[in-house]
Tab-separated table of C-alpha atoms (C1' of nucleotides) in Angstrom:
chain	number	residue	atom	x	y	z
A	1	UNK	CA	0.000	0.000	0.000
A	2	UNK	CA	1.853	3.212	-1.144
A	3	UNK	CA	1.368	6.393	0.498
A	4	UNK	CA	-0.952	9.378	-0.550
A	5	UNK	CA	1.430	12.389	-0.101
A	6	UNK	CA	0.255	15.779	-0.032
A	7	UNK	CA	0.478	17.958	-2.996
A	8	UNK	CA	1.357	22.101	-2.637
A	9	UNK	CA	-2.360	23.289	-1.550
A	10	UNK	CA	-2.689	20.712	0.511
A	11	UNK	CA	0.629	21.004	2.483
A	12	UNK	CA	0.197	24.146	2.633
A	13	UNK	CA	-3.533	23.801	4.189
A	14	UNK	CA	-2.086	21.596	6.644
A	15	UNK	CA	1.005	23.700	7.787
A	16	UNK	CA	-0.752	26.774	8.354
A	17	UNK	CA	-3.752	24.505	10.196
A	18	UNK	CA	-0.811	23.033	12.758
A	19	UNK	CA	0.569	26.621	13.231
A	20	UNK	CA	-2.794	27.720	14.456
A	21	UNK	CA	-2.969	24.608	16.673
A	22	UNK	CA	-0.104	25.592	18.117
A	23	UNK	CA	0.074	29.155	18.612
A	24	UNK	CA	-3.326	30.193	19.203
A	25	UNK	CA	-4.008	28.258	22.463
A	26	UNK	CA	-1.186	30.081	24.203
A	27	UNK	CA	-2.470	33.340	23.066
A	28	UNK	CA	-5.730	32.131	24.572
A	29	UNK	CA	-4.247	30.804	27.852
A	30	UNK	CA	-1.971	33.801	28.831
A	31	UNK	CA	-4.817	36.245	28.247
A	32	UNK	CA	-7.065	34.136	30.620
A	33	UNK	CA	-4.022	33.486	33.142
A	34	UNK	CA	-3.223	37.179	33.288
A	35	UNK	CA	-6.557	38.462	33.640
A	36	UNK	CA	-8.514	35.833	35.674
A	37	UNK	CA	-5.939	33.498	36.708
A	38	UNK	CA	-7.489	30.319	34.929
A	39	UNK	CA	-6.663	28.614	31.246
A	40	UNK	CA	-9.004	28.358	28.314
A	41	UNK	CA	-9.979	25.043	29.877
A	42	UNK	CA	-10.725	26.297	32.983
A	43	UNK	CA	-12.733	28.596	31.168
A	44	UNK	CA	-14.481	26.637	29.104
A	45	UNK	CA	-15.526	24.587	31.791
A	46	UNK	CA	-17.266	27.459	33.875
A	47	UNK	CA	-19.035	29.042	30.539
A	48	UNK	CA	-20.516	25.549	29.440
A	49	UNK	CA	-21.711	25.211	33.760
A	50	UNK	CA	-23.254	28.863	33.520
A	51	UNK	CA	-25.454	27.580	30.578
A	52	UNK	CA	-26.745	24.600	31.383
A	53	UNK	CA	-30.170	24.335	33.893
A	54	UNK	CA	-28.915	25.343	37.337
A	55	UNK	CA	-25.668	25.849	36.251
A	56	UNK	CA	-25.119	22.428	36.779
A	57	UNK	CA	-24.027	19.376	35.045
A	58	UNK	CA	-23.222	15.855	35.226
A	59	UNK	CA	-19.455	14.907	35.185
A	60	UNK	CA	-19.882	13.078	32.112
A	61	UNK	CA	-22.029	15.199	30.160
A	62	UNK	CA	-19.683	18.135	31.245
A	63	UNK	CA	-16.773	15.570	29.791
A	64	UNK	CA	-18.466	15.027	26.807
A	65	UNK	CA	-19.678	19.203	25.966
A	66	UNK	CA	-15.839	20.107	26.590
A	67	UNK	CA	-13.832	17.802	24.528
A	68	UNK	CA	-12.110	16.360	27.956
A	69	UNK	CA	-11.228	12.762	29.299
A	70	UNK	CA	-13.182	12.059	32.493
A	71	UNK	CA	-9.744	11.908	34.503
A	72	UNK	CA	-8.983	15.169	32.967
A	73	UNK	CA	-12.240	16.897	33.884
A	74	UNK	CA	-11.795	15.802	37.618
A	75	UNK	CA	-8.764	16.938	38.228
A	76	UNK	CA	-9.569	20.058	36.932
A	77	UNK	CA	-13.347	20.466	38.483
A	78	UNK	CA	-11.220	19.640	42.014
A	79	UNK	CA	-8.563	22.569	41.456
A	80	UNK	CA	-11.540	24.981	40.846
A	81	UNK	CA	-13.842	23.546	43.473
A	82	UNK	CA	-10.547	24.417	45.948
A	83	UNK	CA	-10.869	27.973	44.714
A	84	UNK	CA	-14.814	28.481	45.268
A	85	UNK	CA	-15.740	28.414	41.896
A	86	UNK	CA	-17.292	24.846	41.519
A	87	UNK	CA	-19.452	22.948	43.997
A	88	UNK	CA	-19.545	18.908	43.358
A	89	UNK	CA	-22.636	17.287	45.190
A	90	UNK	CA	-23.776	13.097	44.572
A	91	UNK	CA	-26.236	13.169	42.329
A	92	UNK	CA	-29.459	12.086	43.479
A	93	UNK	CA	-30.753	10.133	40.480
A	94	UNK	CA	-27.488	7.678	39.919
A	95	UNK	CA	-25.707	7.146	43.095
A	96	UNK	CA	-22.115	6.614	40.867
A	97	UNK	CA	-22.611	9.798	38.792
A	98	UNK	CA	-21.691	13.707	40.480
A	99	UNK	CA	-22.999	16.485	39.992
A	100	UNK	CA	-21.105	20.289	39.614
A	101	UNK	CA	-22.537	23.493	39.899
A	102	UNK	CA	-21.031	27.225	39.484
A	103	UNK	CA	-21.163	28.509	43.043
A	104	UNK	CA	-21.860	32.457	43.391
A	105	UNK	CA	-17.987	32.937	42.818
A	106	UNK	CA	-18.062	30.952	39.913
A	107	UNK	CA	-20.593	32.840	38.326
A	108	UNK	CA	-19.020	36.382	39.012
A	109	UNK	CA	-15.884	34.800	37.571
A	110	UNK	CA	-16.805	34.003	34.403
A	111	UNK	CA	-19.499	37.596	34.135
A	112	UNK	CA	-16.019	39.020	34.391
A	113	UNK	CA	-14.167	37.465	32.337
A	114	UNK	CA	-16.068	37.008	29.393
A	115	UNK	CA	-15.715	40.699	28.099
A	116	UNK	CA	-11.808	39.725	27.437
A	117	UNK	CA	-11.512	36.485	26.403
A	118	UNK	CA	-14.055	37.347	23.933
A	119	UNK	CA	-11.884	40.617	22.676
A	120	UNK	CA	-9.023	37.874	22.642
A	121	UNK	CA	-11.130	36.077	20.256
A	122	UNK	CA	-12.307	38.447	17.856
A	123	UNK	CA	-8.737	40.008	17.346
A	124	UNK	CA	-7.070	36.798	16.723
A	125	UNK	CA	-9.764	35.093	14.926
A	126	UNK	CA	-12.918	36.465	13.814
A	127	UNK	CA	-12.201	40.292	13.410
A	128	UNK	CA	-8.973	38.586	11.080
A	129	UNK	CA	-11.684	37.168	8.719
A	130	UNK	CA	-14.099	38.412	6.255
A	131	UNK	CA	-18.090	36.989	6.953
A	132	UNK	CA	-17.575	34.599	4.186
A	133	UNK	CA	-14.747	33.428	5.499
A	134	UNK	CA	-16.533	32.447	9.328
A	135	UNK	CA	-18.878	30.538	7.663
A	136	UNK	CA	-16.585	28.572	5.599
A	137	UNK	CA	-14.509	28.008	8.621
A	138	UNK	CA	-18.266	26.814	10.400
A	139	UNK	CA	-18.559	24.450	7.477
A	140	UNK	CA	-14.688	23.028	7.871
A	141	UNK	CA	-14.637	22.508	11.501
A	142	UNK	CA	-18.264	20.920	10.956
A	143	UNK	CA	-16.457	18.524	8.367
A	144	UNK	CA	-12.855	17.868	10.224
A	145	UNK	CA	-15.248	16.847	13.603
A	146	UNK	CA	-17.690	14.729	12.127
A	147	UNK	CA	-14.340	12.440	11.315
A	148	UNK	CA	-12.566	13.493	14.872
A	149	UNK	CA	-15.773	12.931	16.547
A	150	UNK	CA	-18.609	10.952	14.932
A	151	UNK	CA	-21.108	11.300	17.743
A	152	UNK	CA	-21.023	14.721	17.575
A	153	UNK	CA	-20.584	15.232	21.501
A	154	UNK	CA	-19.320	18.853	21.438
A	155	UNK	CA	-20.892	21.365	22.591
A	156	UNK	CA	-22.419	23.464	20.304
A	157	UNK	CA	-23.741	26.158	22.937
A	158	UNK	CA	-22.053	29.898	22.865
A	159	UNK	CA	-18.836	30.460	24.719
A	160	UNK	CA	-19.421	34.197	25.912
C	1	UNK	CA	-15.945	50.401	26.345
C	2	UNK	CA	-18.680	47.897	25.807
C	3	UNK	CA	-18.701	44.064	24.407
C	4	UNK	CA	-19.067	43.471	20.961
C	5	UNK	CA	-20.060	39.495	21.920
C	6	UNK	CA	-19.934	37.408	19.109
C	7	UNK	CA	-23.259	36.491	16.987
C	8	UNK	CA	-24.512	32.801	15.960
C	9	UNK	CA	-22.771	32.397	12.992
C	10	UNK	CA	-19.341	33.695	14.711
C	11	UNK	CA	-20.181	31.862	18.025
C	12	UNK	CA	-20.342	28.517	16.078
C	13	UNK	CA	-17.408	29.194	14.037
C	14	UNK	CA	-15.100	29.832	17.082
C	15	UNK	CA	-16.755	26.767	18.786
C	16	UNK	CA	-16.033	24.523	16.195
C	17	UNK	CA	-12.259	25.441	16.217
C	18	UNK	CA	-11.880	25.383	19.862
C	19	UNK	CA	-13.235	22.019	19.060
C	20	UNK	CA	-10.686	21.281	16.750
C	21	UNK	CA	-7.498	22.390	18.496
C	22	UNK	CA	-8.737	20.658	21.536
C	23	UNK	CA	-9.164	17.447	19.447
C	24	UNK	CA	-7.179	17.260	16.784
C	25	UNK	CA	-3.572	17.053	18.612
C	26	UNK	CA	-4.847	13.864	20.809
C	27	UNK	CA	-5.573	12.104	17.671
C	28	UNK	CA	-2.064	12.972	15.852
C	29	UNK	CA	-0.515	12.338	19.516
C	30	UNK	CA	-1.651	8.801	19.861
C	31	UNK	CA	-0.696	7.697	16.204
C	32	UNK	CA	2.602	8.868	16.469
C	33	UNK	CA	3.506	7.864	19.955
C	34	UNK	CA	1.792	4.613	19.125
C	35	UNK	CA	3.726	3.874	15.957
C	36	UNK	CA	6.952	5.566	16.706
C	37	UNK	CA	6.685	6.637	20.534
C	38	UNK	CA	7.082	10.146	19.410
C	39	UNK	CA	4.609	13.183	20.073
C	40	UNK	CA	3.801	15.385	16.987
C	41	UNK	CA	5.809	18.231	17.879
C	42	UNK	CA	8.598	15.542	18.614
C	43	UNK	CA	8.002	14.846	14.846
C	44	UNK	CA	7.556	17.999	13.132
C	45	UNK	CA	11.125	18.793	14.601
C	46	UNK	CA	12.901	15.700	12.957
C	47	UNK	CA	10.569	16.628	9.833
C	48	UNK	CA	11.865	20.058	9.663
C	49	UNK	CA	15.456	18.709	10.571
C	50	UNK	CA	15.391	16.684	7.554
C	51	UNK	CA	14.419	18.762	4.665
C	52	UNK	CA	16.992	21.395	5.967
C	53	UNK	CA	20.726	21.659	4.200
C	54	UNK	CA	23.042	19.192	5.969
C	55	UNK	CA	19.704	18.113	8.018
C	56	UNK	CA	21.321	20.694	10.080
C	57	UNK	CA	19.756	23.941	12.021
C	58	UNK	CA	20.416	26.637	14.424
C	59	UNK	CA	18.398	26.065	17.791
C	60	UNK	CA	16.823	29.426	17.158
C	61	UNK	CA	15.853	28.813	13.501
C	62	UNK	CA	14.269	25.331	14.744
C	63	UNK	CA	12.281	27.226	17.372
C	64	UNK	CA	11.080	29.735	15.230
C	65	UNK	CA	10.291	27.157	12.254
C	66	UNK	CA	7.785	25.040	14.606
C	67	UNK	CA	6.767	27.528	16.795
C	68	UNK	CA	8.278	27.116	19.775
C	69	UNK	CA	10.162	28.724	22.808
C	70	UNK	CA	13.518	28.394	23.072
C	71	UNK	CA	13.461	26.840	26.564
C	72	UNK	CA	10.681	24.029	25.214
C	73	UNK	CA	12.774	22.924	22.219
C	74	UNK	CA	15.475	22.650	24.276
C	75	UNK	CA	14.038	20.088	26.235
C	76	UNK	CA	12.620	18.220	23.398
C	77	UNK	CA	15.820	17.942	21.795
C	78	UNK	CA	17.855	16.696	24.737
C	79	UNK	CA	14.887	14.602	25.051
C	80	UNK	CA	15.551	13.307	21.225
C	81	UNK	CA	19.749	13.705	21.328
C	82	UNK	CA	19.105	10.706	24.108
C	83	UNK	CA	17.641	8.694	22.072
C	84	UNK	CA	19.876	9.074	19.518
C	85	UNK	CA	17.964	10.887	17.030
C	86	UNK	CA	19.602	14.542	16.974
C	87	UNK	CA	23.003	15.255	17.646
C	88	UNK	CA	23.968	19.045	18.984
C	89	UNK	CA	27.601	20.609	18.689
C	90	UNK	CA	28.389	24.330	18.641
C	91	UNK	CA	28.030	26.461	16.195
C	92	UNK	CA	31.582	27.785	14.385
C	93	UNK	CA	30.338	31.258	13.432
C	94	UNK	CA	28.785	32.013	16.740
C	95	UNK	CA	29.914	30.841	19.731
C	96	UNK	CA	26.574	31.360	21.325
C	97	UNK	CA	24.692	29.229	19.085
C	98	UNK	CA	24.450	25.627	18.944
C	99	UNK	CA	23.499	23.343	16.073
C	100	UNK	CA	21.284	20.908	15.964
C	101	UNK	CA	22.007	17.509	13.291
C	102	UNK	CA	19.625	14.698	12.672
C	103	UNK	CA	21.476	11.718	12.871
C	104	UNK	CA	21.339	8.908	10.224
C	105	UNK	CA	19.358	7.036	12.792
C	106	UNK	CA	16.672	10.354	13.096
C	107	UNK	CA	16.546	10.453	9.819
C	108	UNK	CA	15.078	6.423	8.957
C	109	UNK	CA	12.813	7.343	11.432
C	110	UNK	CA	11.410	10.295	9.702
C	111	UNK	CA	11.579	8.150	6.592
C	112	UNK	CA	9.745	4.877	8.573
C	113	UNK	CA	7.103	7.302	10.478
C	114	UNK	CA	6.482	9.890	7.697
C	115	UNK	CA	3.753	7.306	6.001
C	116	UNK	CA	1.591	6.704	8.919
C	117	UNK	CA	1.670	10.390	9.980
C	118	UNK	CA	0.390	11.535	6.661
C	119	UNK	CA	-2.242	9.218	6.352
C	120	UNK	CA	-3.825	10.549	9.644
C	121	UNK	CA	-3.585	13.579	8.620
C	122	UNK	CA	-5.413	12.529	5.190
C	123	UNK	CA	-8.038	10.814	7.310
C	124	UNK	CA	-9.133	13.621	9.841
C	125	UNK	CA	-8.491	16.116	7.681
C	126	UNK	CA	-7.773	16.567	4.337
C	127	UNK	CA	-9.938	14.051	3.119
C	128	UNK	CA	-12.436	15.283	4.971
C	129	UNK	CA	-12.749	18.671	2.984
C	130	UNK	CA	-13.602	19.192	-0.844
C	131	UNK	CA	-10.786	20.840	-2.901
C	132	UNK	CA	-12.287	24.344	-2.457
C	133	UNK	CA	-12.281	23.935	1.066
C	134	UNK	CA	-8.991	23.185	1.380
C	135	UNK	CA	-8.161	26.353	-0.295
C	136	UNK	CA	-10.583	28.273	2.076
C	137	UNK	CA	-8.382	26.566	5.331
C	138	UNK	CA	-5.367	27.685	3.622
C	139	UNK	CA	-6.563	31.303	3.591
C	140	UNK	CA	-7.819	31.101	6.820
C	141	UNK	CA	-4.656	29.983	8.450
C	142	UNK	CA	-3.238	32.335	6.518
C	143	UNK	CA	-4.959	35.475	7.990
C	144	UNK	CA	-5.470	33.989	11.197
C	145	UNK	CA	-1.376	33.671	11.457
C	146	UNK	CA	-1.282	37.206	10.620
C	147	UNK	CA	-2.386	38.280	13.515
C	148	UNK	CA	-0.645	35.768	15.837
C	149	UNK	CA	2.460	35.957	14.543
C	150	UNK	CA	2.915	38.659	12.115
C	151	UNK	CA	6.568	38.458	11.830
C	152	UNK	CA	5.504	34.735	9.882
C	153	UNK	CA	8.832	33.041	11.016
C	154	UNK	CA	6.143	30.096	11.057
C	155	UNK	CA	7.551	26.923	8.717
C	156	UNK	CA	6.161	26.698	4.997
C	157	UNK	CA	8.476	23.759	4.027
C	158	UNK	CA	6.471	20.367	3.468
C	159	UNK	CA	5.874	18.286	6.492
C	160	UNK	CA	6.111	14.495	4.919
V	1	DC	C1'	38.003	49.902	23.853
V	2	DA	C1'	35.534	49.355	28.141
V	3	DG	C1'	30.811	48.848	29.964
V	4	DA	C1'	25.981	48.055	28.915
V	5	DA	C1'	22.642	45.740	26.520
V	6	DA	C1'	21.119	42.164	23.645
V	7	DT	C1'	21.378	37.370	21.912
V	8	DA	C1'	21.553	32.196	22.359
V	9	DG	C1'	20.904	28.635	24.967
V	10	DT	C1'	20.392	25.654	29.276
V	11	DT	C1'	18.441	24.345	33.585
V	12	DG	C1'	15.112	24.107	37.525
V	13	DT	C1'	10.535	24.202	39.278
V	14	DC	C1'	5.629	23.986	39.048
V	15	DT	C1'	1.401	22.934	36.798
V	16	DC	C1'	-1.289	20.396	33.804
V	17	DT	C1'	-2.513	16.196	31.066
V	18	DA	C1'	-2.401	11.283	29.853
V	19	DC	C1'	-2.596	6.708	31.263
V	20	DA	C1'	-3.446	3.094	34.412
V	21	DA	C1'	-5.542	1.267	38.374
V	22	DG	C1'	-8.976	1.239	41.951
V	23	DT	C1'	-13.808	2.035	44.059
V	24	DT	C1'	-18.543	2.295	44.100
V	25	DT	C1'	-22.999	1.700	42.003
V	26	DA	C1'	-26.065	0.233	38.270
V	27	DT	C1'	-27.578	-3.035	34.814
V	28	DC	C1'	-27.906	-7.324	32.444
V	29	DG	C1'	-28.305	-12.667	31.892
V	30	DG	C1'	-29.462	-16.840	33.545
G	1	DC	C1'	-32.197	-12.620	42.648
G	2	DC	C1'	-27.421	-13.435	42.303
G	3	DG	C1'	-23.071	-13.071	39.877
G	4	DA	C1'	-20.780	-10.808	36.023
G	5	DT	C1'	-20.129	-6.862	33.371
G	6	DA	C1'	-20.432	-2.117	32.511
G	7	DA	C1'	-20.611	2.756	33.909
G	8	DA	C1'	-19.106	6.870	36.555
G	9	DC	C1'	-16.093	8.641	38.650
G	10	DT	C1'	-11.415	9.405	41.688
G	11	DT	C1'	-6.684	8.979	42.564
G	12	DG	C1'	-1.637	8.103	41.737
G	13	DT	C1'	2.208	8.609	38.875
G	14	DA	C1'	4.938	9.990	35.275
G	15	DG	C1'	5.904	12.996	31.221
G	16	DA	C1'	5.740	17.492	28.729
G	17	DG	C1'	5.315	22.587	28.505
G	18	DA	C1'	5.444	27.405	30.781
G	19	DC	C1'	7.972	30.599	33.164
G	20	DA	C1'	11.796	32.398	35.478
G	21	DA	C1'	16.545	32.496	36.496
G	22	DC	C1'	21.147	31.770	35.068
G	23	DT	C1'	25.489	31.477	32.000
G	24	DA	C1'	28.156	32.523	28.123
G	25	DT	C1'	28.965	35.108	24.116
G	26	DT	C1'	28.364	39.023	20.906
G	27	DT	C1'	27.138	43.622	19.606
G	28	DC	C1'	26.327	48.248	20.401
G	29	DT	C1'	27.595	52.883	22.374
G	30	DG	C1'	29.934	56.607	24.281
DNA sequence: CAGAAATAGTTGTCTCTACAAGTTTATCGG
DNA sequence: CCGATAAACTTGTAGAGACAACTATTTCTG
């Protein structure tokens, strides 16, 4: 079986795709870290909580919306739990499964950090495209995910 | 100065490449340390190593080519002159700088691990797109990169 | 040409993530 | 309804990156 290389565009697609991958999440990270003291995980985490129906979720299904193993999400739910930001309580349905919910703190947190991260966002991605070119990148990510993730898991609520 | 939050169509866009870039490197990650216990920076550093004259390159060109700090490749390529993969030795022009050589051993395992790696990449992501998308990503990336790095020391050699 | 500043790299420490193993509870098959 | 398997976490450990501090040269400046 002999290998498909890539030609020019397609190198090029790729090359500039891996840059991204690897540049943009420390832009993201040192923004939060400065300014609020958590990473874009850590983030991510709080915004999908102070969403969902009494800002509170099941470990898995908070797993599942943020891309994250289950160890992962633990160890990261426990660090912000130690600040005040995250309350974990047995859920009462399923005796194995726990709940967490955005304490008071949790929810000021993230009210006051959304106005950045978002500004982080638009001048690094979407203010650097034209409006044809979000919705092409809508459709891409769409296609790339459906083969990274064929259940479709991720969370498709807003982020701000 | 008030919040320009983002709208639906921007708000899925960004979610789907948070998606992505929280995906995507797991994937390549696994294959690589899998099939050649390396992880794909580890890679894209012997990739970059061996398209360059005398498969030889300044520390600080390396970092800038795959977008690293200095500090980080430093580690990686101790990490990789252990295993026998790179070879470092000062530089004669500048006494500061140190080189950094793939060995002949680095280089069959570029050759042995390039096949596998470029498949993946085929499978969760090129082939995933049409032609015209892959021309959109590469525009994307392109403006995108602009504003995180708008010196653009960022690689455009081949990666396979 | 001396001192100051910048450049090139290494090393140490701390945090975060992956992986593996362990615990508790639910569900399924006979 | 009992044992086996699966599900939902938690915890321990080891590896990789971020950041800061340090050393050794080179370049710039008065």
């Amino acid at each position: 079986m002999t290998t498909r290389w890539l030609d020019d565009r397609e190198r090029v697609a790729w090359v500039r795709l891996a840059a991204v991958m690897e540049l943009l999440p420390g832009v993201l990270d040192s923004q939060l870290r400065r300014d609020a003291e958590l990473t874009h995980f850590d983030y991510f985490v709080l915004a999908m909580l102070s969403e969902a129906p009494e800002r509170t979720r099941r470990m898995t299904h908070l797993a599942a919306q943020t891309n994250a193993t289950l160890p992962r999400l633990s160890h990261v739910v426990r660090r912000l739990e130690e600040r005040g930001l995250i309350e974990r309580f047995p859920c009462p349905e399923d005796a194995r499964a726990t709940n967490a919910r955005l304490t008071a703190a949790g929810w000021a947190k993230v009210q006051a950090t959304a106005p950045g991260h978002v500004a982080t966002v638009r001048e690094h991605v979407i203010d650097a495209l034209s409006p044809a070119q979000v919705d092409q990148l809508a459709e891409i990510g769409e296609a790339i995910l459906a083969r990274l993730d064929p259940e479709r898991r991720v969370a498709e609520g807003s982020e701000g």
